[in-house]
mmCIF file of C-alpha atoms in Angstrom:
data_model
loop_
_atom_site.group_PDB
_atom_site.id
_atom_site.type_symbol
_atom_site.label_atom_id
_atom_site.label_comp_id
_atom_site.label_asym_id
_atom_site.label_seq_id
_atom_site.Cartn_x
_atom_site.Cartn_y
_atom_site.Cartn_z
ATOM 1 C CA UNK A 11 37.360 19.564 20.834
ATOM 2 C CA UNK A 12 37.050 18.781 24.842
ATOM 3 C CA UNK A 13 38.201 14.932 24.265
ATOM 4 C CA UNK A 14 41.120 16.488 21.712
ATOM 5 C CA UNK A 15 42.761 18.636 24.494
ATOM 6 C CA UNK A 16 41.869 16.118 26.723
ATOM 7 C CA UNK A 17 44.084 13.539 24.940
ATOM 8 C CA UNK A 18 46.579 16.076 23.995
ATOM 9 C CA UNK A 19 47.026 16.572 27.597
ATOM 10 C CA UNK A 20 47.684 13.159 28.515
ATOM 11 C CA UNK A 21 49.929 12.726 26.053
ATOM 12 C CA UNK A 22 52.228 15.208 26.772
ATOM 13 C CA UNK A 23 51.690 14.481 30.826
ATOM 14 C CA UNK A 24 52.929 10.813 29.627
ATOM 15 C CA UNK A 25 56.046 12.064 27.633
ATOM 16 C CA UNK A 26 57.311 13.969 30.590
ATOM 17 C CA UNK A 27 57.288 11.141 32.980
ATOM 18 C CA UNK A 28 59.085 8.886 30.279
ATOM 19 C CA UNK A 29 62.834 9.409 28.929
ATOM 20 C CA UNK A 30 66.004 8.917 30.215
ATOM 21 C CA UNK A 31 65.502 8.887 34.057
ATOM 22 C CA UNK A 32 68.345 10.129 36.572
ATOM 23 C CA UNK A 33 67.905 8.263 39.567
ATOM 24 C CA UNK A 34 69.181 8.410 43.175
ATOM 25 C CA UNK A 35 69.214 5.679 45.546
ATOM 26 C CA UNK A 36 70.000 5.575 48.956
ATOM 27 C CA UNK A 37 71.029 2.237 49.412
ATOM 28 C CA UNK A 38 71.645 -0.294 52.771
ATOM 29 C CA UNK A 39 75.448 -1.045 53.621
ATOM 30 C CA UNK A 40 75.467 -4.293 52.276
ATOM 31 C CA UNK A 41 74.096 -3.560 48.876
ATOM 32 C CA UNK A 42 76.438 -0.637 48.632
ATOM 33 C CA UNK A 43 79.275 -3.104 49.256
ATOM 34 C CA UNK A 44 78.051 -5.934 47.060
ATOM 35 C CA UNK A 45 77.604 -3.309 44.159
ATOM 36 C CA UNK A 46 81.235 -1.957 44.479
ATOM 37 C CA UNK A 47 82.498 -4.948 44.506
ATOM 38 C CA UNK A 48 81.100 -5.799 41.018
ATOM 39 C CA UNK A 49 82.913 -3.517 39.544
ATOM 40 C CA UNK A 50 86.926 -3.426 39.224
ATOM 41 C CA UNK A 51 86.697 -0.166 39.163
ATOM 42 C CA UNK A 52 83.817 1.482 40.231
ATOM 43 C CA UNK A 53 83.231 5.340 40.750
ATOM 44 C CA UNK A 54 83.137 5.687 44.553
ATOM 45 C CA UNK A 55 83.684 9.242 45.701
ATOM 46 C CA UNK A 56 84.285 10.301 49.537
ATOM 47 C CA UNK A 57 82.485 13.639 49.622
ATOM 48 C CA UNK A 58 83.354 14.766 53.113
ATOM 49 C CA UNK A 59 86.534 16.662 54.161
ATOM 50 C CA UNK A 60 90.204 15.850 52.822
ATOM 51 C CA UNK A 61 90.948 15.805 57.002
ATOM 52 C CA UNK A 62 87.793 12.922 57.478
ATOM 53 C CA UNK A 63 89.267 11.200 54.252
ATOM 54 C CA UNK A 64 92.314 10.761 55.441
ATOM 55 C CA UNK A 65 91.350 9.494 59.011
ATOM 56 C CA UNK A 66 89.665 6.790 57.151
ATOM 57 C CA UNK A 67 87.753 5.708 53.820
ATOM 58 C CA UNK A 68 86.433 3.050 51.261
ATOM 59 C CA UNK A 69 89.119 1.770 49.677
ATOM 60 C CA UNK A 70 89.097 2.424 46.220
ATOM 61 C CA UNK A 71 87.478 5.838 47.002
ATOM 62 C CA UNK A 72 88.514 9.034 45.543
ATOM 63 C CA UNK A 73 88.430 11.990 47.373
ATOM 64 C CA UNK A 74 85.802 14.799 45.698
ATOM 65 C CA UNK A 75 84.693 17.268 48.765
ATOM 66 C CA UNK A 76 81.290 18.134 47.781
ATOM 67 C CA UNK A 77 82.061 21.869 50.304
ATOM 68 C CA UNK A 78 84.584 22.495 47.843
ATOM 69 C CA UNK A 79 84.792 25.239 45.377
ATOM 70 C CA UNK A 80 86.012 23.134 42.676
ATOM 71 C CA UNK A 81 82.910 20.035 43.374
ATOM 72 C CA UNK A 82 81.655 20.627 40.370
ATOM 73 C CA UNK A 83 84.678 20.580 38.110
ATOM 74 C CA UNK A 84 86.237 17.342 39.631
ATOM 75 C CA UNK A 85 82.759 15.433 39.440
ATOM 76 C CA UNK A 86 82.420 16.305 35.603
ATOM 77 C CA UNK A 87 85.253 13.743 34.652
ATOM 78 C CA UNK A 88 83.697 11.032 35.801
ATOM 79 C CA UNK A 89 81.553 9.002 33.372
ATOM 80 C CA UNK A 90 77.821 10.240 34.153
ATOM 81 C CA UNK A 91 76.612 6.568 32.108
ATOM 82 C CA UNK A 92 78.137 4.710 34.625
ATOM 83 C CA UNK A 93 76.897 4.306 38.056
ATOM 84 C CA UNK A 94 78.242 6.530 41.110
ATOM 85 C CA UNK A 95 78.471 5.735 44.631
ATOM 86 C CA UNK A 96 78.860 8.572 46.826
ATOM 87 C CA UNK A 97 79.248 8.100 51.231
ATOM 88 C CA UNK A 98 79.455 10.858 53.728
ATOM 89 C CA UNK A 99 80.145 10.063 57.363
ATOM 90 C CA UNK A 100 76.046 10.375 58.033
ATOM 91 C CA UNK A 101 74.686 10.486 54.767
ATOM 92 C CA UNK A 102 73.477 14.186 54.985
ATOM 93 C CA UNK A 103 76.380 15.450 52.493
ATOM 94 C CA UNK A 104 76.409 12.554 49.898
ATOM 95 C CA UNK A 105 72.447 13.080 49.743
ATOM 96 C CA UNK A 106 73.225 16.699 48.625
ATOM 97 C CA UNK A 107 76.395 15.895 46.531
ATOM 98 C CA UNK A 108 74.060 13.200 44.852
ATOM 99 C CA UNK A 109 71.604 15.931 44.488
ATOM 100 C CA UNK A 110 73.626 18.048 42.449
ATOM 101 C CA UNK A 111 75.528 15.452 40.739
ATOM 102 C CA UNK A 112 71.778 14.154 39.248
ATOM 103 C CA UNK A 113 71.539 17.897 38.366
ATOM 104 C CA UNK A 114 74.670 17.538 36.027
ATOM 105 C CA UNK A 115 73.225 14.997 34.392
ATOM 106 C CA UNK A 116 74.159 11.908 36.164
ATOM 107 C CA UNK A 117 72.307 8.691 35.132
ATOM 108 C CA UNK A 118 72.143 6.333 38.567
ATOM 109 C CA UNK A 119 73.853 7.788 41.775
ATOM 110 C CA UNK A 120 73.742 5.448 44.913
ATOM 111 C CA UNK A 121 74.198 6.942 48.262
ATOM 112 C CA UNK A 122 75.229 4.912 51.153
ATOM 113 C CA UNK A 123 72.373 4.631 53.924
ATOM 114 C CA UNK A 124 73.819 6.117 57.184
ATOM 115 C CA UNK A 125 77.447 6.936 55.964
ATOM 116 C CA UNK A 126 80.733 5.514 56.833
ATOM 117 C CA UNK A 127 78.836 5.341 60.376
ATOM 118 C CA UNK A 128 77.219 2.270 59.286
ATOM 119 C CA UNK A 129 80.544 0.731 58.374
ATOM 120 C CA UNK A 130 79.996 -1.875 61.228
ATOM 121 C CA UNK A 131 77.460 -3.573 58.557
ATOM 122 C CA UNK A 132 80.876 -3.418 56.161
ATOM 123 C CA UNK A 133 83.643 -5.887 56.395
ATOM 124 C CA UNK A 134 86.760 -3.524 57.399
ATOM 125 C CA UNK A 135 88.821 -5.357 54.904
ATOM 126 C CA UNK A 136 87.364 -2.679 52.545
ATOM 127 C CA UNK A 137 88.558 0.337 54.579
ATOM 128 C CA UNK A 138 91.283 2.212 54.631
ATOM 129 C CA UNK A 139 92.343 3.644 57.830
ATOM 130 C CA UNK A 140 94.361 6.953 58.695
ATOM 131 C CA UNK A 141 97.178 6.399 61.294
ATOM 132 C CA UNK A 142 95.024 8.757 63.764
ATOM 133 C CA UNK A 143 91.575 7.114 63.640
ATOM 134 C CA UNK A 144 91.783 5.641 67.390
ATOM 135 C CA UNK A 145 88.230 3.743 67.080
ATOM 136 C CA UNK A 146 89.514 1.511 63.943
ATOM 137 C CA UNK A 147 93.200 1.440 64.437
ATOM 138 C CA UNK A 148 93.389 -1.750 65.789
ATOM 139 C CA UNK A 149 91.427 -3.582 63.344
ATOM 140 C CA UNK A 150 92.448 -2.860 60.167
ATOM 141 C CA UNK A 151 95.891 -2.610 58.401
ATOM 142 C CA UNK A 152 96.391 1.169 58.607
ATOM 143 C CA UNK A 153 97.673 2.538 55.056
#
């Protein structure tokens, strides 16, 4: 009877740890950008303010403020099969909008190491830049 529950046990410790996994990553600059780039269109969200967003952002980046009341809502009409990659300026609000975006049910959510703060490690070809962001406004096209 012991070596029954014993294996029972197991068993059922085994088929919780296997399944469909949600994973987050927080991944370096340069894998962030090489993994964007293989898609044409991948799912990058800007989850900072609409006033950071449009001082400057990833191009191809939708805006989705993961402080705002509707977070939830917007992020649902994304595809949760296919891979999200979610920035912050520091990385403390993607982590959290990652968080709760593995919480809806989202299969593989990559957050970028550091934030747009690390975008020195990212060619500024792929940034947009707001026509107030002093630091960059020199260096890129501004949009």
């Amino acid at each position: 009877m012991g070596k029954y529950l014993f294996s029972l046990g197991v068993l059922l410790l085994t088929a919780c740890q296997t399944g469909t996994s949600q994973a987050i990553e927080t991944i370096p600059p340069k894998t962030f950008q090489e993994q964007i780039l293989k898609v044409e269109t991948p799912q990058l969200i800007d989850v900072r303010t609409l006033e950071e967003f449009n001082t400057n952002h990833l191009k191809k980046a939708q805006h989705i403020g993961v402080a705002s009341a509707n977070f939830k809502q917007k992020v649902s009409k994304l595809d949760k099969s296919q891979p999200v990659y979610v920035y912050c300026k520091k990385g403390g609000r993607s982590s959290n909008a990652a968080q709760k975006m593995k919480d809806m049910g989202f299969k593989n959510v990559y957050d970028l190491d550091g934030g747009i703060e690390s975008i020195a490690f990212i060619p500024l070809q792929y940034l947009v830049v707001g026509k107030n962001n002093k630091f960059l406004k020199n260096k890129v096209e501004i949009h």
